[in-house]
mmCIF file of C-alpha atoms in Angstrom:
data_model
loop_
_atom_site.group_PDB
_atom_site.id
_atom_site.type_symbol
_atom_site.label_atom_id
_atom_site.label_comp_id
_atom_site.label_asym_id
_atom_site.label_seq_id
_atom_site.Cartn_x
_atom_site.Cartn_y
_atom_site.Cartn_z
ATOM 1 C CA UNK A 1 112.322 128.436 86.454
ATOM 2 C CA UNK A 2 113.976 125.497 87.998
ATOM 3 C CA UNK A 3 112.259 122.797 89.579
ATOM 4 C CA UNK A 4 113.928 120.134 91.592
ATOM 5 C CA UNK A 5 112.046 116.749 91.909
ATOM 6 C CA UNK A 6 112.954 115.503 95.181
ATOM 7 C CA UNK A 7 112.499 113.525 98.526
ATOM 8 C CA UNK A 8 114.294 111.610 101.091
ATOM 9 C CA UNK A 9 112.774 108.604 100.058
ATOM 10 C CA UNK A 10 113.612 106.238 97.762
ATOM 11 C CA UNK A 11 111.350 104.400 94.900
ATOM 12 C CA UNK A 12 108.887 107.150 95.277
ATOM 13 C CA UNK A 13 109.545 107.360 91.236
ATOM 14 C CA UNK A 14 111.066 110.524 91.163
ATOM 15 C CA UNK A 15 113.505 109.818 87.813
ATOM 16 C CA UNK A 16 110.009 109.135 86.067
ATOM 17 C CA UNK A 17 107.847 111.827 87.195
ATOM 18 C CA UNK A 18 111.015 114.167 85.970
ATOM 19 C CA UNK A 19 111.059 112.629 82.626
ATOM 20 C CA UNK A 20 107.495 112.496 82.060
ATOM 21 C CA UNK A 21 106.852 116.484 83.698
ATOM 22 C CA UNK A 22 109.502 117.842 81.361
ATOM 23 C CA UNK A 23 108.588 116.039 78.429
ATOM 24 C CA UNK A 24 104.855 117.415 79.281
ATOM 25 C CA UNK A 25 105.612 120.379 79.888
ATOM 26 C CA UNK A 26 107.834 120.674 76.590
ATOM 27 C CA UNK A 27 104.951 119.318 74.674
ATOM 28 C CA UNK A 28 102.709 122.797 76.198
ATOM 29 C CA UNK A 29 105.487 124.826 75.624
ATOM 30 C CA UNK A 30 106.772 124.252 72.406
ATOM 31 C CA UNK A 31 108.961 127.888 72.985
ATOM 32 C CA UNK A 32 110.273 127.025 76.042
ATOM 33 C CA UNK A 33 113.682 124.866 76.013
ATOM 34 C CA UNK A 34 113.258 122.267 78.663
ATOM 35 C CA UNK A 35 116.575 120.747 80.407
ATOM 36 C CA UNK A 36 116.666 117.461 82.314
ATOM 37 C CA UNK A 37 119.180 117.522 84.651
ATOM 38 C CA UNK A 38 120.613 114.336 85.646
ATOM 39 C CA UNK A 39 121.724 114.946 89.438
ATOM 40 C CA UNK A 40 121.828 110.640 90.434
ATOM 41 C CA UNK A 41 124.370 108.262 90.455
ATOM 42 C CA UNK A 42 122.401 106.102 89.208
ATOM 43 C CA UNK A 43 121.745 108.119 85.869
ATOM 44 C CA UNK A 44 117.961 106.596 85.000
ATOM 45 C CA UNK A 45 117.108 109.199 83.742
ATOM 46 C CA UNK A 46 119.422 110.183 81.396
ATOM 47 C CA UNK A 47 119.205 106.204 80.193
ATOM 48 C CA UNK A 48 115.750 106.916 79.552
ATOM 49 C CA UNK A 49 115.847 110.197 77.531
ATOM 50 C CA UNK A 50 119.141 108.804 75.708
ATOM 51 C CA UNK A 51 116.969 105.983 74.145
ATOM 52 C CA UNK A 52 115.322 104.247 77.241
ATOM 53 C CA UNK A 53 116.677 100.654 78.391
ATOM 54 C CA UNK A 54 119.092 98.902 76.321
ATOM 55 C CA UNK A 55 120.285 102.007 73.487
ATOM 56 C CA UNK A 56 119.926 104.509 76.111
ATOM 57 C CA UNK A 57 122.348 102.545 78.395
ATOM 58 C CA UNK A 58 124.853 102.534 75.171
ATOM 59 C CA UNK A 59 124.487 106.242 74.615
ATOM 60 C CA UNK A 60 125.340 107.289 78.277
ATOM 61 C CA UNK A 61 128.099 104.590 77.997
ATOM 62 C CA UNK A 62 129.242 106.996 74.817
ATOM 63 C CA UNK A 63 129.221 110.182 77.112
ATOM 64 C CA UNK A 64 130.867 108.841 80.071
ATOM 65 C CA UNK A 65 133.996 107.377 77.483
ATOM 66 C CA UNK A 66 134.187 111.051 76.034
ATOM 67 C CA UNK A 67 137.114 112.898 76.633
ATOM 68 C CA UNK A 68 136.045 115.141 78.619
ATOM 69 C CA UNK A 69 133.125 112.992 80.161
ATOM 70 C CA UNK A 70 129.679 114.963 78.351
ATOM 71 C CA UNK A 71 128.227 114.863 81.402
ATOM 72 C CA UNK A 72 127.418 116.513 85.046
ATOM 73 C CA UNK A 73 130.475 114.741 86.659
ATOM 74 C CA UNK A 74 132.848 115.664 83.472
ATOM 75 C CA UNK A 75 131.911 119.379 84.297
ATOM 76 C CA UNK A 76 132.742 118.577 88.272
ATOM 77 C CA UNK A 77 135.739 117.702 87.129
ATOM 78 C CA UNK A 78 136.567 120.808 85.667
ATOM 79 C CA UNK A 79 134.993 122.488 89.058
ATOM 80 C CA UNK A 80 137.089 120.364 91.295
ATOM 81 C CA UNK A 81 140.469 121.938 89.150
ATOM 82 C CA UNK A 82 138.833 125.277 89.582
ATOM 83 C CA UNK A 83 136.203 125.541 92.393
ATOM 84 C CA UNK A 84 135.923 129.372 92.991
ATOM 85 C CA UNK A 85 135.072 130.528 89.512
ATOM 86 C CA UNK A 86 133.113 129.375 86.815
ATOM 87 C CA UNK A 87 135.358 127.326 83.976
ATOM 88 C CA UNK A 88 133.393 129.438 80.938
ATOM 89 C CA UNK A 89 132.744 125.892 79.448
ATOM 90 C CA UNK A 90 129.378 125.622 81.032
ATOM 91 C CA UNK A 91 127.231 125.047 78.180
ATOM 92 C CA UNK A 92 128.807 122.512 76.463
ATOM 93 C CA UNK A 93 127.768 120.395 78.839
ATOM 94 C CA UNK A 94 124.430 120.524 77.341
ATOM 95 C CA UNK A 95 122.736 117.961 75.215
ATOM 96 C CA UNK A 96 119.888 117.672 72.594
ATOM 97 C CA UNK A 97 117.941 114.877 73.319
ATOM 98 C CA UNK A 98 116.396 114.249 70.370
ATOM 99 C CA UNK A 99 119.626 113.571 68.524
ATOM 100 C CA UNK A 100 120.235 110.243 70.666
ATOM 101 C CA UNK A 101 116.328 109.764 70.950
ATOM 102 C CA UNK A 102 114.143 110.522 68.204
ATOM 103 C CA UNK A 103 111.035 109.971 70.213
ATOM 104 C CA UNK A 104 111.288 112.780 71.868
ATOM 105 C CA UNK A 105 110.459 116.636 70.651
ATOM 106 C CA UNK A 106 113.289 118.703 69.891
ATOM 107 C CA UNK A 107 112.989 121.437 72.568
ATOM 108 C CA UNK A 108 114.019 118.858 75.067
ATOM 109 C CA UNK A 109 117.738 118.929 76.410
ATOM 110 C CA UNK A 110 119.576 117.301 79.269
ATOM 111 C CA UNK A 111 122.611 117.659 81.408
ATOM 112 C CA UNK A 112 123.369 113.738 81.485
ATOM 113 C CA UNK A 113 124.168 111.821 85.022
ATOM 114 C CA UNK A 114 127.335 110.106 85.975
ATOM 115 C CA UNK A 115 128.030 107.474 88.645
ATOM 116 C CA UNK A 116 131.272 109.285 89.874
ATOM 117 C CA UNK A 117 129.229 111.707 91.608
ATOM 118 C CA UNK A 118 129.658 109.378 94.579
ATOM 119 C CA UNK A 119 133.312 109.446 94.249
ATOM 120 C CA UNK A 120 132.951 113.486 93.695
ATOM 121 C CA UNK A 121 130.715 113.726 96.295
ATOM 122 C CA UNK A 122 134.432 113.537 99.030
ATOM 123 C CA UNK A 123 135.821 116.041 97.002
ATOM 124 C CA UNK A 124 133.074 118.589 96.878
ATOM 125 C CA UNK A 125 132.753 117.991 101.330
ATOM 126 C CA UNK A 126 136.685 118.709 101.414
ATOM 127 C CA UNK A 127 136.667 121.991 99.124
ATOM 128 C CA UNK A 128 133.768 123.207 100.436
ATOM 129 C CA UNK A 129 135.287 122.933 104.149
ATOM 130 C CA UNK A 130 138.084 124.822 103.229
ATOM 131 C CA UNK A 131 138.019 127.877 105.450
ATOM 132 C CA UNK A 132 139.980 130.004 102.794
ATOM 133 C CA UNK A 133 138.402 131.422 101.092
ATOM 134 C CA UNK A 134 135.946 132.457 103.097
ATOM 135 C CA UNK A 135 133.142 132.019 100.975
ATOM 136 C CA UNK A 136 134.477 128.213 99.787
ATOM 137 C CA UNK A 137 131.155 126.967 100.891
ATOM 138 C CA UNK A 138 128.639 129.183 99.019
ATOM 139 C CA UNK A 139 131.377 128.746 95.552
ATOM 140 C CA UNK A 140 131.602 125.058 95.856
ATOM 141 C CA UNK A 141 127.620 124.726 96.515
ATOM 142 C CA UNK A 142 126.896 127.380 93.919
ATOM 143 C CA UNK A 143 129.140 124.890 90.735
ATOM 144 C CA UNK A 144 125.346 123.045 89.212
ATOM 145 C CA UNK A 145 123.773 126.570 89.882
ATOM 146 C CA UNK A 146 126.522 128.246 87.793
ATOM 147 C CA UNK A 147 125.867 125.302 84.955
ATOM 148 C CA UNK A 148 122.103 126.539 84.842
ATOM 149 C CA UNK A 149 122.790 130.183 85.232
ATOM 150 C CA UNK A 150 125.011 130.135 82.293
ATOM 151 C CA UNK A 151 122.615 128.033 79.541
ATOM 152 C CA UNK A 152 119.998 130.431 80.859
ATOM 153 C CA UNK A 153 121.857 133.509 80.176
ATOM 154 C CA UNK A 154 122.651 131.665 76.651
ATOM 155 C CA UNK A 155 119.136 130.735 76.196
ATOM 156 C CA UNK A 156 116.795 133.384 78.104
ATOM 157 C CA UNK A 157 113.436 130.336 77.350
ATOM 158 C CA UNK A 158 115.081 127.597 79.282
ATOM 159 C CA UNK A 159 112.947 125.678 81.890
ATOM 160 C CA UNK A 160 114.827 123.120 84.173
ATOM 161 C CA UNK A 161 113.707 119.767 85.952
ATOM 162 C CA UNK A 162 116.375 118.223 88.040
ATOM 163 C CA UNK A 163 116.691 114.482 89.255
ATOM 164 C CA UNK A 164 117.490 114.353 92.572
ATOM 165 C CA UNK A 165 118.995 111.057 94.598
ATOM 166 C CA UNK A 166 116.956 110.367 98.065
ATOM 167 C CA UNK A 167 120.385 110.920 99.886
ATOM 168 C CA UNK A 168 120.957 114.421 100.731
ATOM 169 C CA UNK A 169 124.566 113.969 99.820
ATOM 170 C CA UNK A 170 126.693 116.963 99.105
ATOM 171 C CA UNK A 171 125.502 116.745 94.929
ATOM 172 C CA UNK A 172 122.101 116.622 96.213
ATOM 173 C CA UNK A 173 122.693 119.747 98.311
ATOM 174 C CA UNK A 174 124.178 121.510 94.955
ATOM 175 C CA UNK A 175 120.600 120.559 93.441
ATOM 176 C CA UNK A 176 118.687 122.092 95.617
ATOM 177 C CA UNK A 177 121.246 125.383 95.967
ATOM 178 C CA UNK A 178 120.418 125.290 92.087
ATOM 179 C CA UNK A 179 116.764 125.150 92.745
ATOM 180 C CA UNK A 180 113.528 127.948 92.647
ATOM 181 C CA UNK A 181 110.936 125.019 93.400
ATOM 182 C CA UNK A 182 110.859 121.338 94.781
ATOM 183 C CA UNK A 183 108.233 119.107 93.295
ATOM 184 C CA UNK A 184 107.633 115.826 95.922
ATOM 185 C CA UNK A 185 106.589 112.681 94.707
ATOM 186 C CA UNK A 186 104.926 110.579 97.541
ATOM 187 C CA UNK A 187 103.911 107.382 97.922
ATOM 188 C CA UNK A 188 101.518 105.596 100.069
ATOM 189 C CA UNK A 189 103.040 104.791 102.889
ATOM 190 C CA UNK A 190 104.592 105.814 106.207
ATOM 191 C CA UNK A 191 108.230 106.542 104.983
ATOM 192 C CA UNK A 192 106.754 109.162 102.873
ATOM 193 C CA UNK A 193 105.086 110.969 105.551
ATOM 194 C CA UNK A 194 108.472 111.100 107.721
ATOM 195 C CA UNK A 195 109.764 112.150 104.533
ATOM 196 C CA UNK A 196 108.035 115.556 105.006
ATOM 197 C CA UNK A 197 109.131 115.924 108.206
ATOM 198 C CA UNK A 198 112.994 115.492 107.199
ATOM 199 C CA UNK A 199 112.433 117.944 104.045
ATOM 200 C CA UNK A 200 111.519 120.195 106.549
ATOM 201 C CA UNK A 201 114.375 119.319 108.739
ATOM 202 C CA UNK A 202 116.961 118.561 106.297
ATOM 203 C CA UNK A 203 116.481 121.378 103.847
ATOM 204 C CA UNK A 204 114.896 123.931 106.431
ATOM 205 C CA UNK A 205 116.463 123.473 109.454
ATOM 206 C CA UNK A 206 113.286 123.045 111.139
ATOM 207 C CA UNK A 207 113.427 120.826 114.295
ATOM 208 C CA UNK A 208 117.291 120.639 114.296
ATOM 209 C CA UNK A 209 119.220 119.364 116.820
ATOM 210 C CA UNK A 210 120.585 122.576 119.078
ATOM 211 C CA UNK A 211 124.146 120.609 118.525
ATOM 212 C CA UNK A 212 123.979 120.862 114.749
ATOM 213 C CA UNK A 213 121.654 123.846 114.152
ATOM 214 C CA UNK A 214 124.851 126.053 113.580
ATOM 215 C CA UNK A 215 126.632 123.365 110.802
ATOM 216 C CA UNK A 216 122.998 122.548 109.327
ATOM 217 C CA UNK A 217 122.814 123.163 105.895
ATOM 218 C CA UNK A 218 120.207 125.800 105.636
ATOM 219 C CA UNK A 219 122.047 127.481 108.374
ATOM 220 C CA UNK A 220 124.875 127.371 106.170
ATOM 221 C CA UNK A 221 122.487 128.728 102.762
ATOM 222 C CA UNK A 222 121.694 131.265 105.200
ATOM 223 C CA UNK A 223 124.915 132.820 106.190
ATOM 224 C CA UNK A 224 126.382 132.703 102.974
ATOM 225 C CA UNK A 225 122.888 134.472 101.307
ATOM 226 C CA UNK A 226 121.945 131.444 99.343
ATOM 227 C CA UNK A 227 118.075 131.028 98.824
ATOM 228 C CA UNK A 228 116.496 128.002 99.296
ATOM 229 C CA UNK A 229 113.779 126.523 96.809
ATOM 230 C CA UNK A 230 110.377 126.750 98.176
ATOM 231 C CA UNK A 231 107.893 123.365 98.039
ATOM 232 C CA UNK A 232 105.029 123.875 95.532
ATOM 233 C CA UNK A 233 104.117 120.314 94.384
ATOM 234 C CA UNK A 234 103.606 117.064 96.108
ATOM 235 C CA UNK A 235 102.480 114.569 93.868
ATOM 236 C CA UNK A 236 100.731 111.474 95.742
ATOM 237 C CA UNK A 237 102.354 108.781 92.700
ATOM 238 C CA UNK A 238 101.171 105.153 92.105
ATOM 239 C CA UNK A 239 97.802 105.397 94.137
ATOM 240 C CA UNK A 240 95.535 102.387 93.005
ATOM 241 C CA UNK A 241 92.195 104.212 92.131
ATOM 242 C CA UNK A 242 88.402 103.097 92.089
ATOM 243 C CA UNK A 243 85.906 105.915 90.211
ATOM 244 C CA UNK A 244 88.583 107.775 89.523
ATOM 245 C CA UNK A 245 89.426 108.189 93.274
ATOM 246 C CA UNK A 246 92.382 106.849 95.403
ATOM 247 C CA UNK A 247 91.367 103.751 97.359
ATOM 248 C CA UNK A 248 90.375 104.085 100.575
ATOM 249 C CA UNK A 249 93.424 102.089 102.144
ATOM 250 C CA UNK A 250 96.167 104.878 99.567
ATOM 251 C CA UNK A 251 94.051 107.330 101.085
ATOM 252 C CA UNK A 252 94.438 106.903 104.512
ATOM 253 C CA UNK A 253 97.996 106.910 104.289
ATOM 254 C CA UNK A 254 97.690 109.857 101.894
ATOM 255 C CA UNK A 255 95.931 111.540 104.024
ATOM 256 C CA UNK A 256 98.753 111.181 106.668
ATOM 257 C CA UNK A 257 101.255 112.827 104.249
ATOM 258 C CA UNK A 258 99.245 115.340 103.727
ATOM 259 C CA UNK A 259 98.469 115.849 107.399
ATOM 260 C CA UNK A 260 102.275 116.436 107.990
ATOM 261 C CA UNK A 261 102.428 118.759 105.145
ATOM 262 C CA UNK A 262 99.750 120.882 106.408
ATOM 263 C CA UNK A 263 101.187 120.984 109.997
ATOM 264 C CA UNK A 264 104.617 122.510 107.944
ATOM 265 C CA UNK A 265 102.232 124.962 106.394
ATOM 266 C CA UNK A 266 100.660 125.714 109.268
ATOM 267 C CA UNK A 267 104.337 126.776 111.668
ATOM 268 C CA UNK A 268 106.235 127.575 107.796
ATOM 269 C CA UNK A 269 104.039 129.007 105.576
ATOM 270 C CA UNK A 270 106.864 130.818 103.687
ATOM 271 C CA UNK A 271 108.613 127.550 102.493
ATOM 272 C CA UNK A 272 105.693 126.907 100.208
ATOM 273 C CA UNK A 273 104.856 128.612 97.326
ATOM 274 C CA UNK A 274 101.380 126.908 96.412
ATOM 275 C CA UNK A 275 98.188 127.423 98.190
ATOM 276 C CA UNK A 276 97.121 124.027 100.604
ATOM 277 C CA UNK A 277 94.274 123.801 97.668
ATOM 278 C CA UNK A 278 96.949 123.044 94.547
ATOM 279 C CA UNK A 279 99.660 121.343 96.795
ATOM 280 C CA UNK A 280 98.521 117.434 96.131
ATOM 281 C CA UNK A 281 97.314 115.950 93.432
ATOM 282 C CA UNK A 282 96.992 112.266 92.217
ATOM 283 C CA UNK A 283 99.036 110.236 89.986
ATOM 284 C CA UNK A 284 97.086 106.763 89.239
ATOM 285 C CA UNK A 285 99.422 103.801 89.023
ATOM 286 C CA UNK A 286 100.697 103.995 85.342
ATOM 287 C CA UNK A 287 101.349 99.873 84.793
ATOM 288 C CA UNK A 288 102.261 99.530 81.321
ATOM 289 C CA UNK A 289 102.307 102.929 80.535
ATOM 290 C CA UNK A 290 105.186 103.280 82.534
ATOM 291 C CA UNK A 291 107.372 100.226 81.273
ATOM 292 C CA UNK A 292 106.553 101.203 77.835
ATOM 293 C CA UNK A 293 107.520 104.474 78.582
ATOM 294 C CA UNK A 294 110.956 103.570 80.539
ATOM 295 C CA UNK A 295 111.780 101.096 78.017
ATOM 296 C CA UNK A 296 110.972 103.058 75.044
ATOM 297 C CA UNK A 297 112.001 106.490 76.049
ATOM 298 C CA UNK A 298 108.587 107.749 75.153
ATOM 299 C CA UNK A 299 106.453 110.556 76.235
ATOM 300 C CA UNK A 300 103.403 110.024 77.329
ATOM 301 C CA UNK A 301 101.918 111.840 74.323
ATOM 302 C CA UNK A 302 104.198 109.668 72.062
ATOM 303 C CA UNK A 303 102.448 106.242 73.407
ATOM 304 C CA UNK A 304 99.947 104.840 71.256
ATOM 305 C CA UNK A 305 97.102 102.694 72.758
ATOM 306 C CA UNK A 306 97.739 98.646 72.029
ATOM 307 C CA UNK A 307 100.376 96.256 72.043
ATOM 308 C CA UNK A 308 104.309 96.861 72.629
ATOM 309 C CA UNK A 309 106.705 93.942 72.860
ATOM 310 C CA UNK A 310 108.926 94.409 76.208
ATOM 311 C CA UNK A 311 111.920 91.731 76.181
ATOM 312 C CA UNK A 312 109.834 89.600 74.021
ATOM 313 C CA UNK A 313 106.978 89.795 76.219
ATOM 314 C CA UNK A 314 103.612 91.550 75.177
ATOM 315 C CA UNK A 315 102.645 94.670 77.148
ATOM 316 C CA UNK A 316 98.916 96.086 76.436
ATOM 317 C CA UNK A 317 98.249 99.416 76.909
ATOM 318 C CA UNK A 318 94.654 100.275 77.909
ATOM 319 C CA UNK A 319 93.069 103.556 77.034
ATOM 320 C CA UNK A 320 91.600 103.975 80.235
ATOM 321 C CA UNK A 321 94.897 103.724 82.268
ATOM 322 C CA UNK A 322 96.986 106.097 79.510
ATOM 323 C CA UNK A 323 93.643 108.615 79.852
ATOM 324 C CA UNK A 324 93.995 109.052 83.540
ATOM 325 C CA UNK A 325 97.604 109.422 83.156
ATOM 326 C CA UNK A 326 97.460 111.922 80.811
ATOM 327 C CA UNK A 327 95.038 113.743 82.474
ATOM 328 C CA UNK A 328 96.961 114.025 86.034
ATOM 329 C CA UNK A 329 100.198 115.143 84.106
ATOM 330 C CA UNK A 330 98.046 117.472 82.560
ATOM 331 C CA UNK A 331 96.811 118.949 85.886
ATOM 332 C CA UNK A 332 100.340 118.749 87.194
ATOM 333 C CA UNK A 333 102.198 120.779 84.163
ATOM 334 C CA UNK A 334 99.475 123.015 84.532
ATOM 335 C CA UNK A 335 100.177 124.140 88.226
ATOM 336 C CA UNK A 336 104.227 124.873 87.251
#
């Protein structure tokens, strides 16, 4: 299965509900392999499983000076030299994690990130406009799902999260090609709830534009037979809770995301594949359990209650907040 952790938003904390869902769900599945895949410029990520801030920054800087880059954009490169069939190099592109970062358990892999996906990004729009061949579009939009089809065919256990950027850019398209399921962190507040709307729009064509529906990009999956993940998570992240609950003020402006949501059920029932019941869930705002675990590079299972020192600065980490943490992960793991 591969799950996609995306939404047109940005700071939603999609990078850390990736890395701490995979490392979760490797934990429970101790058979499975679990691949990160690093689909952001901005490679946080891939800093964070390499070692978190400061040695995981060195290690990335490591694969990106590699000859050929160890990374998504090294393997583009080899795509962009040969964009209609797959380069048979596919999985060496994937890493261990636990031989840069200790801390985490050895079933965990990742497919690190590179900034030159923005550069790439041109190159991938020009290729793929090509009208010979014919099929340029579905080949070039098929090159991460080739990557993941090949270390599953290597590896028939692998399970794969992948980082998406907010921009719907032509890697994050290749993401989502790549994709079986979307997982959508939310937070409270109004951009989130548009941000429903555009999923639907963006990724669905619904409510298109009669001038673009025939260039849209699910009308493009669809003529070139290319399925299209289905939603089946939104996690509502960061929600500042009282008895356990969401405050009233996140929940009125949860309640608005999930009002949208439910109007997409409602008209597109088929682009969802969990019940309305299972689609939400809360994740309480983390605090220092997610500095610790960003700086670190620590699961969540890995964190020990008590003091950490954060750029010489004391960080406490309270029971209570690392319980309720634990327990939505937990809940959320458990619905994949």
């Amino acid at each position: 299965m591969k799950y996609a952790v995306w939404n047109n938003k940005g700071g939603v904390g999609k990078s850390f509900v990736t890395f701490i869902t995979a490392c979760e769900y490797a934990r429970q599945h101790p058979d499975r392999r679990v691949v990160i895949v690093d689909m952001c410029p901005q490679a946080n990520v891939s800093e964070v499983v390499l070692g978190g801030n400061g040695k995981g920054a060195k290690n990335l800087e490591g694969l990106l000076s590699a000859q050929p880059r160890r990374t998504i954009g090294g393997y583009f490169d080899e795509r962009i030299s040969s964009p209609h069939k797959i380069t048979g190099n596919e999985t060496s592109y994937i890493l261990q994690a636990h031989k840069y970062n200790t801390n985490l358990d050895s079933n965990i892999y990742l497919i690190a990130g590179d900034p030159s996906l923005e550069i790439q990004a041109e190159a991938i729009n020009q290729i793929a406009g090509q009208t010979l061949p014919s099929d340029s579009w579905a080949n070039v939009h098929k090159w991460l799902k080739d990557l993941l089809d090949a270390i599953s065919k290597k590896y028939d256990n692998a399970t794969f999260f992948i980082d998406c950027n907010p921009s719907f850019a032509a890697y994050t398209e290749l993401a989502i090609i790549a994709a079986d399921r979307i997982i959508v962190p939310c937070t409270a507040d109004g951009s989130s709830a548009r941000a429903i709307s555009n999923i639907g729009q963006l990724i669905y064509g619904i409510n298109v534009p009669a001038a673009y529906a025939s260039v849209s990009f699910s009308k493009r999956a669809h003529n070139n037979h290319l399925a299209l993940p289905t939603i089946h998570s939104i996690p509502l992240n960061r929600s500042t809770q009282y008895e356990q609950k969401a405050s009233k003020a996140f929940s009125a402006m949860y309640d608005a995301i999930k009002q949208r949501a439910s109007d997409l059920m409602k008209t597109n029932s088929a682009i969802f594949s969990s019940a309305k019941n299972k689609l939400f869930l809360d994740l309480p705002d983390a605090h220092s359990v997610s500095v610790v675990t960003s700086h670190l590079g620590l699961p969540l299972h890995k964190i020990k209650l008590g003091k950490y020192t954060i750029h010489s600065k004391d960080t406490q980490v309270p029971k209570d907040s690392l319980t309720r943490y634990k327990a939505a992960f937990d809940q959320l793991v458990g619905q994949l």
